[in-house]
Coordinates of C-alpha atoms and ligand atoms in Angstrom, one line a residue:
Chain A
M116 CA 19.5 21.3 3.1
A117 CA 15.8 22.0 2.9
V118 CA 12.9 19.6 3.3
L119 CA 9.4 20.1 1.9
L120 CA 6.9 18.1 4.0
L121 CA 3.3 17.5 2.7
A122 CA 1.2 17.8 5.9
E123 CA -1.7 15.4 6.1
V124 CA -4.8 17.6 5.8
N125 CA -8.3 16.1 5.7
D126 CA -11.2 18.4 4.9
G127 CA -9.3 21.4 6.2
E128 CA -8.1 19.7 9.4
L129 CA -4.5 18.7 10.2
A130 CA -4.0 15.1 11.0
L131 CA -1.6 16.0 13.8
D132 CA -0.3 12.6 14.7
A133 CA 0.7 11.5 11.2
T134 CA 2.2 14.9 10.3
A135 CA 4.1 15.2 13.6
K136 CA 5.6 11.7 13.1
A137 CA 6.7 12.6 9.6
V138 CA 8.3 15.8 10.9
A139 CA 10.2 13.8 13.5
A140 CA 11.5 11.5 10.8
A141 CA 12.4 14.4 8.5
K142 CA 14.1 16.8 11.1
S143 CA 17.5 15.2 10.7
L144 CA 17.5 15.9 7.0
G145 CA 17.3 19.7 7.2
D146 CA 15.1 22.7 7.7
V147 CA 11.5 21.5 7.4
T148 CA 8.9 23.6 5.5
A149 CA 5.4 22.1 5.9
L150 CA 3.0 22.4 3.1
C151 CA -0.7 22.5 3.9
V152 CA -3.0 22.0 0.9
G153 CA -6.8 21.9 0.4
A154 CA -9.9 23.8 -0.4
T155 CA -9.4 25.2 3.1
A156 CA -6.1 24.8 4.9
A157 CA -5.5 27.9 7.0
A158 CA -6.4 26.2 10.3
A159 CA -4.3 23.2 9.4
A160 CA -1.4 25.5 8.6
E161 CA -1.6 27.2 12.0
A162 CA -1.6 23.8 13.7
A163 CA 1.3 22.6 11.6
A164 CA 3.3 25.7 12.5
K165 CA 3.3 24.5 16.1
I166 CA 5.0 21.2 15.4
D167 CA 8.5 21.2 16.8
G168 CA 10.9 21.2 14.0
V169 CA 8.8 23.0 11.4
S170 CA 10.6 26.2 10.4
K171 CA 8.0 27.5 8.0
V172 CA 4.6 26.7 6.7
L173 CA 3.3 27.2 3.2
C174 CA -0.5 27.3 2.9
A175 CA -2.2 26.7 -0.4
E176 CA -6.0 27.1 -0.3
D177 CA -7.8 26.6 -3.6
A178 CA -11.1 24.9 -4.6
G179 CA -9.0 23.0 -7.2
L180 CA -7.0 21.5 -4.4
G181 CA -10.0 20.2 -2.5
H182 CA -9.8 16.6 -1.4
R183 CA -6.1 16.8 -2.6
L184 CA -6.7 15.0 -5.9
A185 CA -3.4 13.7 -7.1
E186 CA -3.0 15.6 -10.3
A187 CA -3.5 19.1 -8.9
T188 CA -1.6 18.5 -5.7
A189 CA 1.3 16.9 -7.5
A190 CA 1.5 19.8 -9.9
L191 CA 1.7 22.3 -7.0
I192 CA 4.4 20.3 -5.2
V193 CA 6.5 20.1 -8.4
S194 CA 6.2 23.8 -8.9
L195 CA 7.9 24.2 -5.4
A196 CA 10.4 21.4 -5.8
G197 CA 13.4 23.4 -7.0
D198 CA 14.0 24.8 -3.5
Y199 CA 14.2 21.4 -1.7
E200 CA 16.4 18.4 -1.6
H201 CA 13.8 16.2 0.1
I202 CA 10.1 16.1 -0.5
V203 CA 8.5 14.0 2.2
A204 CA 5.1 13.0 3.7
P205 CA 3.6 10.5 6.2
A206 CA 2.8 7.3 4.4
T207 CA -1.0 7.8 4.3
T208 CA -3.1 6.7 1.3
D209 CA -3.1 10.4 0.2
A210 CA 0.6 10.6 0.1
K211 CA 0.9 7.2 -1.5
N212 CA -1.4 8.5 -4.2
I213 CA 0.5 11.8 -4.7
L214 CA 4.2 11.3 -4.1
P215 CA 5.0 8.7 -6.8
R216 CA 3.4 11.1 -9.3
V217 CA 5.6 13.9 -8.0
A218 CA 8.7 11.7 -8.3
A219 CA 8.0 10.7 -11.9
L220 CA 7.4 14.3 -12.9
L221 CA 10.8 15.2 -11.4
D222 CA 12.4 12.1 -13.0
V223 CA 13.4 10.6 -9.7
M224 CA 12.6 7.4 -7.9
V225 CA 10.2 7.5 -4.9
L226 CA 11.0 5.9 -1.6
T227 CA 7.8 4.6 0.0
D228 CA 7.1 3.5 3.5
V229 CA 10.6 4.4 4.8
S230 CA 11.1 3.1 8.3
G231 CA 14.6 4.4 9.0
V232 CA 16.9 7.3 8.1
V233 CA 20.6 6.4 7.8
D234 CA 21.8 9.7 6.2
G235 CA 20.4 12.3 3.8
A236 CA 20.6 9.8 0.9
T237 CA 20.4 6.4 2.6
F238 CA 17.2 5.0 4.0
E239 CA 15.7 1.7 5.3
R240 CA 12.4 0.4 4.1
P241 CA 10.6 -2.9 4.6
I242 CA 10.1 -5.2 1.6
Y243 CA 8.3 -8.6 1.2
A244 CA 5.6 -7.8 3.8
G245 CA 8.3 -6.7 6.3
N246 CA 10.2 -10.0 6.0
A247 CA 13.3 -8.2 4.9
I248 CA 14.6 -4.7 5.5
Q249 CA 16.3 -3.1 2.6
T250 CA 18.8 -0.3 3.0
V251 CA 19.0 1.8 -0.2
K252 CA 21.1 4.8 -1.2
S253 CA 19.5 7.3 -3.6
S254 CA 21.5 8.8 -6.4
D255 CA 18.7 11.2 -7.3
A256 CA 19.0 15.0 -6.8
T257 CA 15.6 15.1 -5.1
K258 CA 14.6 12.4 -2.7
V259 CA 10.9 11.9 -2.6
I260 CA 10.0 9.9 0.6
S261 CA 6.9 8.7 2.5
F262 CA 7.6 7.8 6.1
R263 CA 6.0 4.8 7.8
T264 CA 4.4 6.6 10.8
S265 CA 4.4 3.5 13.1
T266 CA 8.1 3.6 13.5
F267 CA 8.6 7.2 14.5
D268 CA 7.6 9.1 17.6
A269 CA 5.6 12.2 17.0
A270 CA 7.5 15.5 17.3
G271 CA 6.4 17.8 20.2
E272 CA 5.2 21.4 20.2
Q273 CA 6.9 24.7 19.7
A274 CA 6.1 28.4 19.4
A275 CA 4.4 28.9 16.1
A276 CA 6.6 29.2 13.0
P277 CA 5.7 31.7 10.3
V278 CA 2.9 30.8 7.8
E279 CA 3.1 32.0 4.2
T280 CA 0.2 31.9 1.8
I281 CA 0.9 30.6 -1.7
S282 CA -1.3 30.3 -4.7
A283 CA -2.2 27.1 -6.5
T284 CA -0.9 26.2 -9.8
E285 CA -3.2 25.7 -12.8
N286 CA -5.5 22.7 -12.2
P287 CA -5.0 20.1 -14.9
G288 CA -8.8 19.3 -14.5
L289 CA -8.3 15.6 -15.0
S290 CA -10.4 14.4 -12.1
E291 CA -13.1 15.6 -9.8
W292 CA -14.3 14.6 -6.4
V293 CA -17.7 12.9 -6.1
E294 CA -18.1 11.8 -2.5
D295 CA -16.5 10.5 0.6
K296 CA -17.9 7.7 2.7
V297 CA -16.4 8.1 6.1
A298 CA -17.8 6.5 9.1
A299 CA -17.9 8.8 12.1
S300 CA -16.5 7.2 15.2
D301 CA -15.6 8.3 18.7
R302 CA -12.9 5.7 18.9
P303 CA -9.2 6.7 18.5
E304 CA -7.7 6.6 15.0
L305 CA -6.2 3.2 14.2
T306 CA -2.7 4.3 13.3
S307 CA -2.3 6.5 16.4
A308 CA -4.2 4.5 19.0
G309 CA -2.3 3.1 22.1
V310 CA -4.4 0.0 22.1
V311 CA -5.8 -1.9 19.1
V312 CA -8.3 -4.8 19.2
S313 CA -8.6 -6.7 15.9
G314 CA -11.0 -9.3 14.7
G315 CA -10.6 -11.9 12.0
R316 CA -12.6 -14.4 10.0
G317 CA -13.1 -16.4 13.3
V318 CA -15.4 -13.7 14.5
G319 CA -17.9 -15.0 12.0
S320 CA -20.2 -12.1 11.2
E321 CA -20.7 -8.4 11.2
E322 CA -23.1 -8.8 14.2
N323 CA -20.5 -10.7 16.2
F324 CA -18.0 -7.9 15.6
A325 CA -19.9 -6.0 18.2
M326 CA -18.1 -8.2 20.7
I327 CA -14.7 -7.0 19.4
E328 CA -16.0 -3.4 19.6
A329 CA -17.2 -3.8 23.1
L330 CA -13.8 -5.0 24.2
A331 CA -12.2 -2.1 22.3
D332 CA -14.5 0.4 24.0
K333 CA -13.6 -1.0 27.4
L334 CA -9.9 -0.4 26.7
G335 CA -10.4 2.9 24.9
A336 CA -9.0 1.2 21.8
A337 CA -9.2 1.4 18.1
V338 CA -10.7 -1.5 16.2
G339 CA -8.8 -3.3 13.5
A340 CA -9.5 -6.3 11.2
S341 CA -7.9 -8.9 9.0
R342 CA -8.3 -8.9 5.3
A343 CA -10.6 -11.9 5.6
A344 CA -12.9 -10.0 8.0
V345 CA -13.1 -7.1 5.6
D346 CA -13.6 -9.2 2.5
S347 CA -16.4 -11.0 4.3
G348 CA -18.1 -7.8 5.1
F349 CA -17.7 -8.0 8.9
A350 CA -15.7 -4.8 9.0
P351 CA -15.1 -1.7 6.8
N352 CA -12.1 -1.5 4.6
D353 CA -10.3 1.2 6.6
W354 CA -10.0 -1.2 9.5
Q355 CA -7.7 -3.6 7.6
V356 CA -4.4 -4.0 9.2
G357 CA -1.5 -5.5 7.2
Q358 CA 0.9 -5.4 4.3
T359 CA -1.7 -3.8 2.1
G360 CA -3.8 -2.1 4.8
K361 CA -2.7 0.0 7.8
V362 CA 0.5 -0.5 9.7
V363 CA 0.1 -0.1 13.4
A364 CA 2.5 -0.4 16.4
P365 CA 0.4 0.3 19.5
E366 CA 1.4 -0.5 23.1
L367 CA -1.1 -3.3 23.1
Y368 CA -2.5 -5.3 20.1
I369 CA -5.1 -8.0 20.7
A370 CA -5.7 -10.3 17.7
I371 CA -8.9 -12.3 18.0
G372 CA -9.9 -15.1 15.6
I373 CA -6.9 -14.1 13.3
S374 CA -4.6 -16.9 12.1
G375 CA -1.6 -14.7 11.6
A376 CA -0.8 -14.8 7.9
I377 CA 2.4 -13.0 7.0
Q378 CA 0.4 -10.3 5.3
H379 CA -1.4 -9.6 8.6
L380 CA 1.8 -9.8 10.7
A381 CA 3.3 -7.2 8.4
G382 CA 0.9 -4.6 9.8
M383 CA 1.2 -5.3 13.5
K384 CA 4.3 -7.2 14.5
D385 CA 6.0 -4.1 15.8
S386 CA 3.4 -3.7 18.5
K387 CA 4.8 -3.6 22.0
V388 CA 2.7 -6.3 23.6
I389 CA 0.7 -8.7 21.4
V390 CA -2.1 -10.9 22.7
A391 CA -3.7 -13.6 20.6
I392 CA -6.9 -15.4 21.2
N393 CA -7.5 -18.3 18.9
K394 CA -9.0 -21.8 19.3
D395 CA -6.3 -23.4 17.1
E396 CA -3.1 -23.8 19.2
E397 CA -1.1 -24.2 16.0
A398 CA -2.1 -20.8 14.6
P399 CA 1.0 -18.8 13.5
I400 CA -0.2 -15.7 15.3
F401 CA 1.0 -17.4 18.5
Q402 CA 4.6 -17.2 17.2
V403 CA 4.5 -13.4 17.6
A404 CA 2.2 -13.2 20.6
D405 CA 3.6 -12.3 24.0
F406 CA 0.5 -13.8 25.6
G407 CA -1.4 -16.5 23.8
L408 CA -4.8 -17.9 24.9
V409 CA -6.0 -21.0 23.2
A410 CA -9.8 -20.6 23.6
D411 CA -13.1 -20.2 21.8
L412 CA -13.3 -16.4 21.3
F413 CA -17.1 -16.5 22.0
D414 CA -16.3 -17.5 25.6
A415 CA -13.0 -15.7 26.1
V416 CA -13.8 -12.2 24.7
P417 CA -16.9 -11.5 26.8
E418 CA -15.1 -12.8 29.9
L419 CA -12.1 -10.6 29.1
T420 CA -14.3 -7.6 28.5
E421 CA -15.9 -8.1 31.9
K422 CA -12.8 -8.8 33.9
L423 CA -10.7 -5.8 32.6
Chain B
M169 CA -11.5 0.4 -26.1
K170 CA -8.2 -1.4 -25.6
V171 CA -7.1 -2.1 -22.0
L172 CA -3.4 -2.5 -21.1
V173 CA -2.7 -4.6 -18.0
P174 CA 0.9 -4.6 -16.6
V175 CA 1.5 -7.9 -14.7
K176 CA 4.5 -8.5 -12.5
R177 CA 6.1 -11.9 -11.8
V178 CA 6.7 -12.0 -8.0
I179 CA 7.4 -14.5 -5.3
D180 CA 4.2 -16.5 -4.5
Y181 CA 2.4 -14.8 -1.6
N182 CA 2.4 -18.1 0.4
V183 CA 6.2 -18.6 0.3
K184 CA 8.2 -17.7 3.3
V185 CA 10.9 -15.2 2.3
R186 CA 14.5 -16.0 3.1
V187 CA 17.1 -13.2 3.4
K188 CA 20.5 -14.3 2.0
A189 CA 23.2 -14.7 4.7
D190 CA 25.5 -12.3 3.0
G191 CA 22.9 -9.5 3.1
S192 CA 22.9 -9.2 -0.6
G193 CA 19.1 -9.7 -1.0
V194 CA 16.4 -12.3 -0.8
D195 CA 16.8 -15.8 -2.1
L196 CA 14.7 -16.2 -5.2
A197 CA 16.4 -19.2 -6.8
N198 CA 14.1 -22.2 -7.0
V199 CA 11.3 -20.4 -5.3
K200 CA 7.7 -20.6 -6.4
M201 CA 6.8 -17.5 -8.5
S202 CA 3.3 -16.3 -9.4
M203 CA 1.5 -13.3 -10.8
N204 CA 1.3 -10.4 -8.3
P205 CA -2.1 -11.0 -6.7
F206 CA -3.2 -7.4 -7.4
D207 CA -2.4 -7.9 -11.1
E208 CA -4.7 -10.9 -11.1
I209 CA -7.5 -8.6 -9.9
A210 CA -6.5 -6.1 -12.7
V211 CA -6.7 -8.9 -15.4
E212 CA -10.0 -10.0 -14.0
E213 CA -11.4 -6.5 -14.2
A214 CA -10.2 -6.1 -17.8
I215 CA -12.0 -9.4 -18.7
R216 CA -15.2 -8.2 -17.1
L217 CA -15.0 -5.0 -19.0
K218 CA -14.7 -7.0 -22.2
E219 CA -17.5 -9.3 -21.2
A220 CA -19.7 -6.2 -20.6
G221 CA -18.9 -4.9 -24.1
K222 CA -16.9 -1.9 -22.8
A223 CA -13.5 -3.2 -23.9
D224 CA -12.6 -5.0 -27.0
E225 CA -9.0 -6.0 -26.6
I226 CA -6.8 -6.8 -23.5
V227 CA -3.1 -6.6 -23.8
A228 CA -0.9 -7.9 -20.9
V229 CA 2.6 -6.6 -20.4
S230 CA 5.4 -7.8 -18.2
I231 CA 8.8 -6.4 -17.7
G232 CA 11.7 -8.3 -16.2
V233 CA 13.4 -11.6 -16.8
K234 CA 12.6 -14.0 -19.6
Q235 CA 10.6 -16.2 -17.2
S236 CA 8.0 -13.5 -16.9
Q237 CA 6.5 -15.1 -20.0
E238 CA 5.0 -17.7 -17.6
T239 CA 3.1 -14.8 -15.9
L240 CA 1.9 -13.5 -19.2
R241 CA 0.7 -17.0 -20.2
T242 CA -1.4 -17.0 -17.0
A243 CA -2.9 -13.6 -18.0
L244 CA -3.6 -15.0 -21.5
A245 CA -5.2 -18.2 -20.0
M246 CA -7.4 -16.0 -17.8
G247 CA -8.6 -14.2 -20.9
A248 CA -6.1 -11.5 -22.1
D249 CA -5.9 -11.4 -25.9
R250 CA -2.2 -10.9 -26.4
A251 CA 1.0 -10.2 -24.5
I252 CA 4.1 -8.1 -24.7
L253 CA 7.2 -9.4 -22.8
V254 CA 9.9 -6.8 -22.2
I255 CA 13.1 -8.4 -21.2
A256 CA 15.0 -6.0 -19.0
A257 CA 17.1 -8.3 -16.8
D258 CA 18.9 -11.7 -16.9
D259 CA 19.2 -12.5 -13.2
V260 CA 16.0 -13.4 -11.4
H261 CA 17.2 -11.3 -8.4
T262 CA 17.2 -8.1 -10.4
D263 CA 14.1 -5.9 -9.6
I264 CA 13.3 -3.2 -12.2
E265 CA 12.4 0.0 -10.3
P266 CA 8.9 1.5 -10.8
L267 CA 10.3 4.6 -12.5
A268 CA 12.0 2.5 -15.3
V269 CA 8.9 0.2 -15.5
A270 CA 6.7 3.3 -15.8
K271 CA 8.9 4.7 -18.6
I272 CA 8.7 1.5 -20.6
L273 CA 4.9 1.3 -20.0
A274 CA 4.5 4.9 -21.1
K275 CA 6.3 4.1 -24.4
I276 CA 4.1 1.0 -24.9
V277 CA 1.0 3.2 -24.2
E278 CA 2.1 5.6 -26.9
E279 CA 2.4 2.7 -29.4
E280 CA -0.7 0.8 -28.4
Q281 CA -3.0 3.8 -27.6
P282 CA -5.2 2.0 -25.0
G283 CA -8.1 3.8 -23.4
L284 CA -7.3 2.4 -20.0
V285 CA -4.3 1.0 -18.1
L286 CA -5.2 -1.2 -15.2
C287 CA -2.3 -1.8 -12.8
G288 CA -2.1 -3.5 -9.4
K289 CA -2.0 -1.2 -6.4
Q290 CA 1.3 -2.7 -5.2
A291 CA 3.8 -5.4 -6.0
I292 CA 4.0 -7.7 -3.0
D293 CA 7.8 -8.1 -3.4
N294 CA 9.1 -4.6 -3.3
D295 CA 5.9 -3.1 -1.7
M296 CA 6.5 0.1 -3.6
N297 CA 2.9 1.1 -4.6
A298 CA 4.2 3.6 -7.2
T299 CA 4.2 2.3 -10.8
G300 CA 0.6 3.2 -11.8
Q301 CA 0.9 6.8 -10.4
M302 CA 4.3 7.2 -12.3
V303 CA 2.9 6.0 -15.6
S304 CA 0.0 8.5 -15.1
A305 CA 2.5 11.3 -14.4
L306 CA 4.6 10.5 -17.5
L307 CA 1.6 10.4 -19.8
G308 CA -0.2 13.4 -18.2
W309 CA -3.2 11.2 -17.7
S310 CA -5.7 11.1 -14.9
Q311 CA -5.2 8.6 -12.1
A312 CA -7.5 6.7 -9.8
T313 CA -5.6 4.6 -7.3
F314 CA -6.7 1.8 -4.9
A315 CA -10.0 1.1 -6.8
S316 CA -12.6 -1.1 -5.2
K317 CA -15.3 -0.2 -7.8
L318 CA -14.9 0.9 -11.4
D319 CA -17.7 2.2 -13.7
I320 CA -16.8 3.4 -17.2
E321 CA -19.4 5.6 -19.0
G322 CA -18.4 7.3 -22.2
D323 CA -15.3 9.4 -21.7
A324 CA -15.2 9.3 -17.9
A325 CA -14.7 6.6 -15.2
T326 CA -16.3 6.7 -11.8
V327 CA -14.0 5.1 -9.3
T328 CA -14.5 4.2 -5.7
R329 CA -11.1 4.2 -3.8
E330 CA -10.1 2.6 -0.6
V331 CA -8.6 5.3 1.5
D332 CA -7.5 5.8 5.2
G333 CA -10.8 7.3 6.2
G334 CA -13.0 4.8 4.4
L335 CA -14.1 5.2 0.7
Q336 CA -13.7 8.0 -1.7
T337 CA -15.4 8.2 -5.1
I338 CA -13.9 10.3 -7.9
K339 CA -14.6 10.8 -11.5
V340 CA -11.7 10.8 -13.9
K341 CA -11.3 11.7 -17.5
M342 CA -10.5 8.9 -19.9
P343 CA -7.9 7.8 -20.9
A344 CA -7.0 7.0 -17.3
I345 CA -4.7 4.9 -15.2
V346 CA -6.5 2.9 -12.5
T347 CA -4.7 0.9 -9.8
V348 CA -6.8 -1.9 -8.3
D349 CA -7.3 -2.8 -4.7
L350 CA -8.3 -6.2 -3.0
R351 CA -12.0 -5.7 -3.0
L352 CA -12.5 -4.8 -6.7
N353 CA -13.3 -8.4 -7.7
E354 CA -12.4 -12.0 -7.1
P355 CA -10.1 -13.2 -10.0
R356 CA -11.1 -16.4 -11.8
Y357 CA -9.0 -19.4 -12.3
A358 CA -7.9 -20.3 -15.8
S359 CA -9.6 -23.5 -17.1
L360 CA -7.6 -26.2 -18.6
P361 CA -9.0 -25.6 -22.2
N362 CA -8.1 -21.9 -21.8
I363 CA -4.6 -22.8 -20.6
M364 CA -4.2 -24.8 -23.8
K365 CA -5.6 -22.0 -25.9
A366 CA -3.3 -19.5 -24.3
K367 CA -0.3 -21.2 -25.7
K368 CA -1.4 -20.1 -29.2
K369 CA -2.1 -16.5 -28.3
P370 CA 0.4 -14.0 -29.6
M371 CA 3.3 -12.8 -27.4
D372 CA 5.7 -10.2 -28.7
E373 CA 9.2 -10.2 -27.3
K374 CA 11.0 -6.9 -26.8
T375 CA 13.9 -5.5 -24.7
A376 CA 14.1 -2.3 -22.6
A377 CA 16.6 -1.0 -25.2
D378 CA 13.8 -1.3 -27.9
Y379 CA 12.1 1.5 -26.0
G380 CA 15.3 3.4 -25.3
V381 CA 14.8 3.2 -21.6
D382 CA 17.8 3.0 -19.2
V383 CA 16.8 0.5 -16.4
S384 CA 19.8 1.1 -14.2
R385 CA 18.8 1.7 -10.6
R386 CA 18.4 5.1 -8.9
L387 CA 18.3 3.4 -5.5
E388 CA 21.4 1.4 -4.9
V389 CA 20.8 -1.6 -2.6
V390 CA 23.3 -1.2 0.2
K391 CA 22.2 -4.3 2.1
T392 CA 19.2 -6.5 2.9
S393 CA 18.7 -7.7 6.4
E394 CA 16.3 -9.7 8.6
P395 CA 13.8 -7.7 10.6
A396 CA 14.2 -7.7 14.4
E397 CA 13.0 -11.0 15.9
R398 CA 10.4 -10.9 18.6
A399 CA 11.2 -12.6 21.9
A400 CA 9.2 -15.8 22.4
G401 CA 6.0 -15.3 24.3
I402 CA 4.0 -17.6 26.6
K403 CA 0.7 -19.3 26.5
V404 CA -1.7 -18.5 29.3
G405 CA -4.3 -21.0 30.6
S406 CA -7.2 -18.8 31.3
V407 CA -8.7 -15.3 30.9
D408 CA -7.8 -14.6 34.6
E409 CA -4.2 -15.4 33.9
L410 CA -4.2 -13.2 30.8
V411 CA -5.6 -10.3 32.8
A412 CA -3.0 -10.8 35.5
K413 CA -0.2 -10.9 32.9
L414 CA -1.4 -7.8 31.1
K415 CA -1.5 -5.9 34.4
E416 CA 2.0 -7.2 35.4
A417 CA 3.3 -6.0 32.0
G418 CA 1.6 -2.6 32.5
A419 CA -0.3 -3.1 29.3
V420 CA -3.8 -2.4 30.8
Ligands
FAD737 C1 -2.1 -9.5 -2.0 C2 -2.5 -9.9 -0.6 C3 -2.6 -8.9 0.3 C4 -3.1 -9.2 1.6 N1 -3.1 -8.2 2.5 C5 -3.6 -8.4 3.8 C6 -3.6 -7.4 4.8 O1 -3.2 -6.3 4.5 N2 -4.1 -7.8 6.0 C7 -4.5 -9.0 6.3 O2 -4.9 -9.3 7.4 N3 -4.4 -10.0 5.4 C8 -4.0 -9.7 4.1 N4 -4.0 -10.7 3.2 C9 -4.7 -12.0 3.5 C10 -3.9 -13.0 4.3 O3 -3.1 -13.8 3.4 C11 -4.9 -13.9 5.1 O4 -5.7 -14.6 4.1 C12 -5.8 -13.2 6.1 O5 -5.0 -12.4 6.9 C13 -6.5 -14.2 6.9 O6 -7.4 -13.6 7.8 P1 -7.9 -14.3 9.1 O7 -6.7 -14.6 10.0 O8 -8.9 -13.5 9.7 O9 -8.6 -15.6 8.6 P2 -8.2 -17.1 8.7 O10 -6.8 -17.4 8.2 O11 -9.3 -17.9 8.1 O12 -8.1 -17.4 10.3 C14 -9.2 -17.4 11.1 C15 -8.7 -17.9 12.5 O13 -9.8 -17.8 13.4 C16 -9.7 -18.9 14.3 N5 -11.0 -19.1 14.8 C17 -12.1 -19.6 14.1 N6 -13.2 -19.6 15.0 C18 -12.7 -19.3 16.2 C19 -13.3 -19.3 17.5 N7 -14.6 -19.5 17.6 N8 -12.6 -18.9 18.5 C20 -11.2 -18.6 18.4 N9 -10.6 -18.7 17.2 C21 -11.4 -19.0 16.1 C22 -9.2 -20.0 13.4 O14 -8.5 -21.0 14.2 C23 -8.2 -19.3 12.5 O15 -6.9 -19.3 13.0 C24 -3.5 -10.5 1.9 C25 -3.4 -11.5 1.0 C26 -2.9 -11.2 -0.3 C27 -2.8 -12.3 -1.3
AMP738 N1 8.1 -5.3 -13.8 C1 6.8 -5.1 -14.0 N2 6.2 -5.6 -15.1 C2 4.8 -5.4 -15.3 N3 4.1 -4.7 -14.4 C3 4.7 -4.1 -13.3 C4 6.1 -4.3 -13.1 N4 6.4 -3.7 -11.9 C5 5.2 -3.1 -11.5 N5 4.2 -3.4 -12.3 C6 2.8 -2.9 -12.2 O1 2.7 -1.9 -11.3 C7 1.9 -2.3 -10.1 C8 2.5 -1.7 -8.9 O2 3.8 -2.1 -8.6 P1 4.8 -1.4 -7.6 O3 4.8 0.1 -8.0 O4 6.2 -2.0 -7.9 O5 4.3 -1.7 -6.3 C9 2.0 -3.8 -10.2 O6 0.8 -4.4 -9.5 C10 1.9 -4.1 -11.7 O7 0.6 -3.9 -12.2

């Protein structure tokens, strides 16, 4: 059985970690063909060809596929769908935008944020902010799936698989890209970082977040935030960890000034070691923390940064 | 322009979810239910469009059990003009899948001819994040998901989207489907007079069969289980102790 995997390509570059995790999740389902789409995608296609488990790469380069707008990208995937039983992708915002559209065009349900593969038709996915795990069996001919990357280990490397160039389908011309606002950062990417340091409302201001960032830089960590910190303008939206933000499972997660609402826990409770620093000893975050420190963060965080 | 806002009745976001012992699902009997928080944001945005003179009518739609009329009354009390209740299930534990919801919504769009559909980005019960995209596909309309800013000018909407890398702005042709994210606005509370007034606003009652849509599931629920529990941790007394424990655990 064959799998078509939409590789994560941003501005012509392959997001290797997310794509390799999806490949690892998809390998047991059948032969994986990776699809690289974009205004430029050739370099990404070459990189995808080297992910262990990829047997072929399809590369579609076209101005109309730039920024992978949902309508054009979904139309292309649907034109290829006949050859595959599974159409999968890592559960990024791009894939969450595109895959449900693909599924509806094929008249099948979509399985989003899948965290476990039972067999070719049966999958596990978290529901209710991860407070329950549902096992579902699909009766659809094509299974359209996004994989939650935090629960799969990235596939390794292999000798390059063949790359085939394909042409885009006609662009429905329904939407156009205007601009991206992406903050450049030398820090590791949140969803692939080994260590994540997150700040919440308790941090108090955007200026104070520098303290969180200093600790993160000491540890070579990515920076995360609670919804309250993002809503208050302390941190940008792409730092939000949680049910409706990013899901992370690093080796070490440090939650600072975060109370531990279920919506936040949904995004980090599978981390290997969890540290919580909070001045309220009753804060629910302590229920999931391996090491909890009841302290004022304005004392504890600079001290921790210094002593590590 | 008419705006259609689909609103889902879900477990209140503050309620601790309990998985039923027999693994058949989550216990929803006698649990506080509310409007999906993202849908409150969608209703609010529709009202603001009306206040700005860009929309003239707001129609709220809910698909599910009869009790979803409470959710619709909330939308009406916030400021929606009328509501359509589509009864598609008898048991509060039945969740209608996004594909079936989307098919019903597409039929309603054909009847109502709105210029804009404002959905939530995600229902906080099934965490699917799919319905808006599916409606858009079925109608062949443009889609702008995860909106944190929406500007409608003539026959196009400029939408800023919350994406993994930060923010992306796109321009979509109207009519369009927009799914709303947390930072789009802060929804208002319904005032008591408006709650009273909402009782008199029109609510049509339909069934899934009226739209000829089969709502049987494509994804059979095999079982529902509790997530793995974390082992209890410890409290440390000082930063020094924390550093020592982290070193011991090999975490730093
Ligand atoms: C639909 C929906 C989706 C949501 N999605 C998400 C999501 O994806 N991610 C997310 O995080 N949340 C999400 N939320 C919000 C969530 O419910 C909480 O409101 C949020 O996580 C709270 O953030 P917080 O812990 O930073 O703030 P608070 O709950 O206000 O906690 C602040 C904490 O800081 C501590 N503190 C204050 N000052 C100090 C100090 N000087 N030193 C030490 N500690 C201090 C306090 O004791 C408190 O525990 C969502 C909510 C809804 C309704
Ligand atoms: N049963 C329903 N009735 C009305 N609207 C719904 C229903 N299910 C989903 N929606 C809409 O679709 C959005 C996304 O839901 P979902 O795709 O289930 O995560 C919600 O925020 C609602 O706007």
